[in-house]
XYZ file of C-alpha atoms in Angstrom:
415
model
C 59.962 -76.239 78.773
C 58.890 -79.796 78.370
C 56.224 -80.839 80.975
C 55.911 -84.308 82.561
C 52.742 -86.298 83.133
C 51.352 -87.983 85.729
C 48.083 -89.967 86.688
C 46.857 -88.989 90.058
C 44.068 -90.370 90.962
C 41.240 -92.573 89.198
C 38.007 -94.338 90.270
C 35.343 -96.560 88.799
C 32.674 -94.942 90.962
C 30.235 -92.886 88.002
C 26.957 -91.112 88.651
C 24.003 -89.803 86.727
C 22.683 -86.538 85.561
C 22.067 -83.855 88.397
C 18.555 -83.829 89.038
C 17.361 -79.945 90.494
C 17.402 -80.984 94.051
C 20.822 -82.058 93.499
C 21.395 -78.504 92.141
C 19.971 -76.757 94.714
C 21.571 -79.107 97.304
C 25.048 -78.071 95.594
C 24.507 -74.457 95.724
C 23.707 -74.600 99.320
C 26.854 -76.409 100.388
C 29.075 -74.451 97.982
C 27.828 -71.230 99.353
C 28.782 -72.564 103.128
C 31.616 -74.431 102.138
C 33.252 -70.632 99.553
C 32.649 -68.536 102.758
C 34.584 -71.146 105.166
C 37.170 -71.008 101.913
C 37.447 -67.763 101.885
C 38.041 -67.077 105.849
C 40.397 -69.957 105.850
C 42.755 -68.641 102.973
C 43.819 -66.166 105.123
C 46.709 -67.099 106.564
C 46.630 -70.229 105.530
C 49.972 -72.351 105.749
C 51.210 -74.853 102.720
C 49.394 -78.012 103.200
C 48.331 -81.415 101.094
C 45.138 -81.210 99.768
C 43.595 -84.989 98.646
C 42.783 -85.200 95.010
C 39.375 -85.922 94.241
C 38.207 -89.194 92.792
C 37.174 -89.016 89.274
C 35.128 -90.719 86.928
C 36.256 -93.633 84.659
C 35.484 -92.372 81.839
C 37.148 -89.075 82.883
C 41.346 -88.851 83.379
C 43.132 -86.541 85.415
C 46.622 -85.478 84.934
C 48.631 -83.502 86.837
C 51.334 -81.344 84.400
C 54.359 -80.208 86.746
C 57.617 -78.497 85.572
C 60.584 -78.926 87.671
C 59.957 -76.293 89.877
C 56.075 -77.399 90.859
C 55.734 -80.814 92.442
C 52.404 -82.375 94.034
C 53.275 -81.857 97.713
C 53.576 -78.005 97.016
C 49.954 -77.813 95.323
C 47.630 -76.752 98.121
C 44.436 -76.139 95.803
C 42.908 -78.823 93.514
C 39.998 -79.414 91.463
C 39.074 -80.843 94.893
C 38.298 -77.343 96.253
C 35.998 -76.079 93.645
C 32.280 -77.034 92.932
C 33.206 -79.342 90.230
C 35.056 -81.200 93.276
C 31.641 -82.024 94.801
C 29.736 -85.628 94.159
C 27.082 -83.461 91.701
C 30.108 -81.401 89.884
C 31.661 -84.428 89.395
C 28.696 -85.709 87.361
C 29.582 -82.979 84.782
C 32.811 -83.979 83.986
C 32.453 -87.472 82.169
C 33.890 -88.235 79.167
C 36.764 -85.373 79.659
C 40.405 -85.708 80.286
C 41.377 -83.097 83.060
C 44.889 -81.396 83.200
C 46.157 -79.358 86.081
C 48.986 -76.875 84.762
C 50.383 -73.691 87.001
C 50.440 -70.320 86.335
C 54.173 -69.186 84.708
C 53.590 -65.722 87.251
C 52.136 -67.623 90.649
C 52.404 -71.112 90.456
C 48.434 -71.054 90.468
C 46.890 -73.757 89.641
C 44.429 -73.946 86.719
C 42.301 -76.867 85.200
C 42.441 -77.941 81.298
C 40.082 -80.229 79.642
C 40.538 -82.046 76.802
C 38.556 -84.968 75.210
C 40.199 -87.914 73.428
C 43.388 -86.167 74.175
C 45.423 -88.994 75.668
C 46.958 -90.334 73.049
C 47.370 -87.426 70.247
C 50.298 -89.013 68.751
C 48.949 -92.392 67.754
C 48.401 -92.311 64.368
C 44.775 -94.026 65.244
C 43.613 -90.222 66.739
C 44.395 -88.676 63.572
C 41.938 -87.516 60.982
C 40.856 -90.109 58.619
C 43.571 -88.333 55.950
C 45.947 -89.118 58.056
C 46.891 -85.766 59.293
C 47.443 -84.322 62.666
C 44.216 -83.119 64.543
C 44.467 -79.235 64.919
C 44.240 -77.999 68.342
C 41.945 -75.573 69.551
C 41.475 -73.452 72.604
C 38.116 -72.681 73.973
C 37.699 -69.535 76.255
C 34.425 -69.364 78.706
C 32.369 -66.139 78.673
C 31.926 -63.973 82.116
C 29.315 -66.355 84.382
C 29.576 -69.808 83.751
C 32.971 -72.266 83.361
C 33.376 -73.831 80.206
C 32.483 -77.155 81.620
C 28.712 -76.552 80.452
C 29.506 -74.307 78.483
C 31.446 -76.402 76.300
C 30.251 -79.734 77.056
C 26.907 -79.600 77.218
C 25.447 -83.100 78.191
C 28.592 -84.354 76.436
C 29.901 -87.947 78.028
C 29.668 -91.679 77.137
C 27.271 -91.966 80.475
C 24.231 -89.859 79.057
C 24.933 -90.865 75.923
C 24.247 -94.562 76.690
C 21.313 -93.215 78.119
C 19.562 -92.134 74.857
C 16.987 -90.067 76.185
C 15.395 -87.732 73.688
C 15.560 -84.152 74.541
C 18.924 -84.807 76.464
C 21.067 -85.248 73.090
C 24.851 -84.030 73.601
C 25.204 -80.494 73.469
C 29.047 -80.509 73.882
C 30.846 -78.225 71.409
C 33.815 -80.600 72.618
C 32.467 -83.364 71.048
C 30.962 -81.878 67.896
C 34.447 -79.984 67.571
C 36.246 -83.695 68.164
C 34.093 -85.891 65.331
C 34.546 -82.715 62.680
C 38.731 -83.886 63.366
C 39.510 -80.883 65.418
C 41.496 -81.530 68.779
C 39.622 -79.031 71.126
C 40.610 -77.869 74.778
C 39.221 -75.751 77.108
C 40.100 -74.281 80.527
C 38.479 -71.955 83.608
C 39.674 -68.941 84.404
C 40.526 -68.487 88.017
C 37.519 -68.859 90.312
C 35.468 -70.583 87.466
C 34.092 -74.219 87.853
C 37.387 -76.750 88.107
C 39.894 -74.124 88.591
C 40.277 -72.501 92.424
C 40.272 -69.246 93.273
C 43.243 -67.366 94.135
C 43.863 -65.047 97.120
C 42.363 -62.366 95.785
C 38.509 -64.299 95.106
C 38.479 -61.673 91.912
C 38.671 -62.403 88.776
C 41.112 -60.192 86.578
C 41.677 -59.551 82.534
C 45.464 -59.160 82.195
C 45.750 -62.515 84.282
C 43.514 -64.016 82.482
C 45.048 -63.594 79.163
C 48.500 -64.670 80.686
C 46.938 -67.739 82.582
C 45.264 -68.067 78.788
C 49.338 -68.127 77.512
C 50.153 -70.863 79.917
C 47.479 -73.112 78.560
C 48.330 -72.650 74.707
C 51.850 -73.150 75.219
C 51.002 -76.191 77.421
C 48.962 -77.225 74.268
C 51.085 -76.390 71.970
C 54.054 -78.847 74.160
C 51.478 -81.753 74.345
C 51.514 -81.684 70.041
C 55.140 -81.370 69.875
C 55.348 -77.622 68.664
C 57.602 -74.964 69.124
C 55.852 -72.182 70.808
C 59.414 -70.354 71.645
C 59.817 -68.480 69.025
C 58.124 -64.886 68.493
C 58.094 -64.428 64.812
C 53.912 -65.040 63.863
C 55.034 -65.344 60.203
C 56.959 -68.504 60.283
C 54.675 -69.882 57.729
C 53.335 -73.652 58.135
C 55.690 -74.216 61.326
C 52.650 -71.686 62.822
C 49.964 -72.807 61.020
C 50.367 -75.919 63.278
C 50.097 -73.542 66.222
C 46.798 -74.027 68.381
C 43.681 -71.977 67.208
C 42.482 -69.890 69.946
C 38.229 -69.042 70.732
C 36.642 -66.841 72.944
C 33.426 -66.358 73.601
C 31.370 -63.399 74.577
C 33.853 -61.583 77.804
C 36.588 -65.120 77.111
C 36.337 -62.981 73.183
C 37.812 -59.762 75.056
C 40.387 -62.406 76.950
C 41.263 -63.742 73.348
C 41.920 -60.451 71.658
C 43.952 -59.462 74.680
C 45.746 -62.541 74.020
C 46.492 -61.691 70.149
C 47.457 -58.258 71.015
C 50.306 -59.535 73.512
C 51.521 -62.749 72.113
C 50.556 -63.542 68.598
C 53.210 -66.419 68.527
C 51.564 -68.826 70.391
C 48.334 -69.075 68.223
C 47.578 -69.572 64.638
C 44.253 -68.147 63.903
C 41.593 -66.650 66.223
C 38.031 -66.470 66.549
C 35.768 -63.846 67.923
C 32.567 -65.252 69.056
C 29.588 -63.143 70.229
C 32.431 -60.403 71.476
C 31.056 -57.932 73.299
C 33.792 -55.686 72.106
C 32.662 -51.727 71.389
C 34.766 -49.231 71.185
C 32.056 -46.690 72.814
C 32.340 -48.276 76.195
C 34.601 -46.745 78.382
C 35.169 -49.483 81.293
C 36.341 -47.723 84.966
C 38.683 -47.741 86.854
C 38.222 -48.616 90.844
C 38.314 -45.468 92.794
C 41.792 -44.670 95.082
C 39.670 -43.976 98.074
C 36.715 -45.645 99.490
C 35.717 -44.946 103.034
C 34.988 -49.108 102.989
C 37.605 -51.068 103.110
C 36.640 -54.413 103.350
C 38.532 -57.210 101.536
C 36.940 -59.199 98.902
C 37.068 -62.428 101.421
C 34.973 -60.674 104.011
C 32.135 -59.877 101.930
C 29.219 -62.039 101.687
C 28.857 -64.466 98.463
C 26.430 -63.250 95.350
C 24.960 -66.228 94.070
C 23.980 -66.951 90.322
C 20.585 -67.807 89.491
C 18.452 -70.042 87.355
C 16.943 -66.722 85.386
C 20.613 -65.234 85.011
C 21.502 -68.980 83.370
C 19.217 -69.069 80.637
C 18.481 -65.432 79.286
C 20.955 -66.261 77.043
C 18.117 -68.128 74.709
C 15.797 -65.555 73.209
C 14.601 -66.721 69.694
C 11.902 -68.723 69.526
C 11.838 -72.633 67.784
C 15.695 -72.254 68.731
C 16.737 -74.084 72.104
C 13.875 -76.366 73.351
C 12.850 -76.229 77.117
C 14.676 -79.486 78.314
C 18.312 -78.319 77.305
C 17.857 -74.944 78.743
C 16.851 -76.253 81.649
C 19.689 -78.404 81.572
C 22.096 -75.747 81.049
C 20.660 -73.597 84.040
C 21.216 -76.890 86.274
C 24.854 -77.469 85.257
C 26.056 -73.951 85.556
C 24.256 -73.300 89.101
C 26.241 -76.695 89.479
C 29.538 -75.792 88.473
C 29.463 -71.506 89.313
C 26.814 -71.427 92.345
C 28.467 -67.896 93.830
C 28.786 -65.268 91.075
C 32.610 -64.862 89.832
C 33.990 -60.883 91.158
C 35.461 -59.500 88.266
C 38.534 -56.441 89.025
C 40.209 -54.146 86.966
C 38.202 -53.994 84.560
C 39.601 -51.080 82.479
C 42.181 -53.408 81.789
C 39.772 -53.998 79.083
C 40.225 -50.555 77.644
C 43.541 -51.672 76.108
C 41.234 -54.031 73.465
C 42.496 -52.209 70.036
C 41.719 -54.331 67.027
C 44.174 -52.808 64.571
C 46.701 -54.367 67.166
C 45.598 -57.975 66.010
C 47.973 -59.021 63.337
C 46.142 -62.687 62.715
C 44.156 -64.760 60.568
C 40.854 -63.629 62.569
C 37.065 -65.200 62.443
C 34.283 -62.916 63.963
C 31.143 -64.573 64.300
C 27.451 -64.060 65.898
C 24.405 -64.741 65.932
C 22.136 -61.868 63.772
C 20.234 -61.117 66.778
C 22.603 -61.710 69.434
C 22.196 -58.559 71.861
C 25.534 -58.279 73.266
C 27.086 -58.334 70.004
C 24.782 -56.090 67.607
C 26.052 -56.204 63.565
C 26.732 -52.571 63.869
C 29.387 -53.066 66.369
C 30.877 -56.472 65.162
C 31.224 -54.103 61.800
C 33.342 -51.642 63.484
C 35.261 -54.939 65.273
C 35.752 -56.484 62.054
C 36.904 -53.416 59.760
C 39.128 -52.296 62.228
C 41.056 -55.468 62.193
C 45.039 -55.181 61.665
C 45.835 -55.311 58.274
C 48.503 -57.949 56.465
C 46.119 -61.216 58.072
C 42.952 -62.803 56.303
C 39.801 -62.137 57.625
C 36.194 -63.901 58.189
C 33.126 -62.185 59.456
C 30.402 -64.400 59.560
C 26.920 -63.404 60.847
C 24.406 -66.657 61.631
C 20.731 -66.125 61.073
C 17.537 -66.671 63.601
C 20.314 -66.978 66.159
C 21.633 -64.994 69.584
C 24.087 -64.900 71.803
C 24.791 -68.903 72.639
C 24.829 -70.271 68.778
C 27.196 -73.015 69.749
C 24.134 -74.684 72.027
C 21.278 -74.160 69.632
C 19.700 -76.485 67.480
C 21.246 -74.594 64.459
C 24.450 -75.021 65.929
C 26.172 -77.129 63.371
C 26.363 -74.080 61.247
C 28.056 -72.539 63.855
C 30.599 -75.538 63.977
C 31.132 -76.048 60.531
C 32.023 -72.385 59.995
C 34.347 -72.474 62.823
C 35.933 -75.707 61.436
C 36.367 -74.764 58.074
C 38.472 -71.581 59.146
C 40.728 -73.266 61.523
C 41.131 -76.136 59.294
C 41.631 -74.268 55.779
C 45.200 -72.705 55.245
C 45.908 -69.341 55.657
């Protein structure tokens, strides 16, 4: 179903990097302002909720079918952390789309970058040909806003301060003549939470659907169809990555609905077959609701044990990292129903598949990524890749343009 744009709302009004006391500032207000949320929802009757204003150098669209018009939306961007004067700061130099969930009507946040005019032949690559899009899926803490776009922006850039060089896979991914996207899962950074303040895999994956067939609308595809072997009509498809847990989302994603992605990309999965993940028991003498119990905050620690190998991620960037994640995920995202993750079976993935990871990345040790990658459905080309004097966050190391050019070079070469 075709989807219609909009602009919503747009201001000149720009600010700087988040200094610490702006962090910790942010994560005191969010913490208030998620427990008055989460009282409120309950109950809560349909109402307007003011859009936020953005940065110039940021654009927000709203994408509405039909059935979903403005006045019916009662979450925004507005109601997340990303919607306060420091998360705001994060966002420049990204386009920001608001689609809705084909099962709820929720609505969830998509960023591109250079993505408002695909079809003018002065946004394609140099040969002339059609940038290929790409999906980026966040991991299990942080939204992909830092994650993916890392001191990215025209602001800091002007700003040329050495040590804060752009870190945003967005960017790098844009200048190699990629078209990358990204998007938060429920609860994550830019994208509200929904009634149940959890965060789940099966909805995941389907709020993943919605934003590759969104995607794949913007670029004039046909994601209708549900034949994967419709030659170069789905090599045009959008790539799909995830990313540590958004890896697990991915595969989930391939296992389901093959036809709305071209090739895929296992990044630092924590995928192994040995872990059993449980269910929630049937009967618990306490019985309190999700909204009723007390916040869990994230921490600067928890933001940067990621980086482990020395001479690979200088201080200032980690730092920065920690500060824009505590920005944009202050209260720890509840993740339910797990064991949904049980149903991860790689000989069910029937595509042109990339795993890749870091040789000392902890959560995804070779031995395991071995098992992943020979277990792999057969009839589909596959890439394992394995980056030296690197862990678990190779896309914001120094060495990271290894990581990028490997990535490119599979997405772009034909299958």
């Amino acid at each position: 179903m075709a989807l219609s744009m909009r602009i919503v709302h747009s201001v000149a009004n720009r600010c700087g990097t988040a200094s610490s006391s702006k962090c910790s500032r942010g994560i005191r207000s969010y913490s208030v302002f998620c427990r008055s949320r989460m009282q409120n929802r309950i109950g809560m009757q349909a109402q307007v909720v003011k859009r936020v204003g953005l940065p110039s150098s940021l654009h927000y669209r709203d994408m509405n079918s039909a059935a979903h018009h403005m006045e019916d939306t009662t979450l925004s961007i507005a109601d997340t952390p990303l919607g306060t004067p420091e998360g705001r700061e994060l966002l420049d130099g990204l386009d920001l789309y608001t689609i809705h969930s084909s099962l709820d009507s929720h609505p969830l946040t998509v960023y591109g970058i250079h993505s408002e005019n695909i079809h003018d032949k002065k946004a394609a690559n140099p040969d002339g040909k059609p940038r290929r899009p790409v999906l980026l899926l966040h991991g299990r803490t942080w939204s992909a806003v830092p994650v993916y776009h890392l001191l990215g922006g025209p602001k800091n850039a002007a700003k040329n301060i050495p040590g804060r060089e752009s870190r945003s896979l967005m960017e790098e991914m844009y200048d190699a003549g990629l078209q990358p996207y990204t998007m938060d899962f429920r609860g994550f950074g830019g994208t509200p939470h929904d009634e149940s303040q959890c965060v789940e895999p099966n909805l995941c994956a389907s709020d993943t659907e919605c934003a590759l067939k969104f995607i794949a609308d913007r670029h004039g595809l046909d994601c209708n169809h549900e034949d994967p072997t419709m030659g170069l009509l789905h090599d045009e498809m959008p790539a799909l990555l995830g990313w540590s847990q958004g890896a697990l989302i991915a595969q989930l994603v391939a296992q389901r609905t093959p036809h709305l992605f071209s090739k895929l990309i296992l990044y630092g999965s924590i995928y192994d077959p040995n872990v059993i993940y449980p269910r929630t028991p049937l009967y618990l003498s306490n019985t309190d609701s999700v909204v009723d119990q007390e916040p869990v905050r994230n921490t600067f620690d928890s933001a940067i044990e990621d980086f482990t190998v020395e001479d690979t991620m200088p201080l200032e960037p980690a730092r920065l990292f920690a500060e824009a994640g505590l920005l944009s995920d202050p209260i720890k995202a509840r993740w339910k129903h797990v064991h949904q993750f049980n149903n991860l079976d790689p000989g069910r993935v029937h595509a042109p598949t990339l795993v890749v990871a870091g040789d000392q990345d902890p959560y995804a040790p070779l031995h395991v990524q071995a098992e992943l990658f020979s277990n792999l459905g057969r009839g589909s080309d596959r890439t394992w890749s394995i980056i030296s004097d690197a862990d678990h966050a190779v896309h914001l190391l120094d060495g990271r343009h290894r990581f990028l050019k490997i990535v490119t070079n599979f997405i772009q070469n034909s299958s």
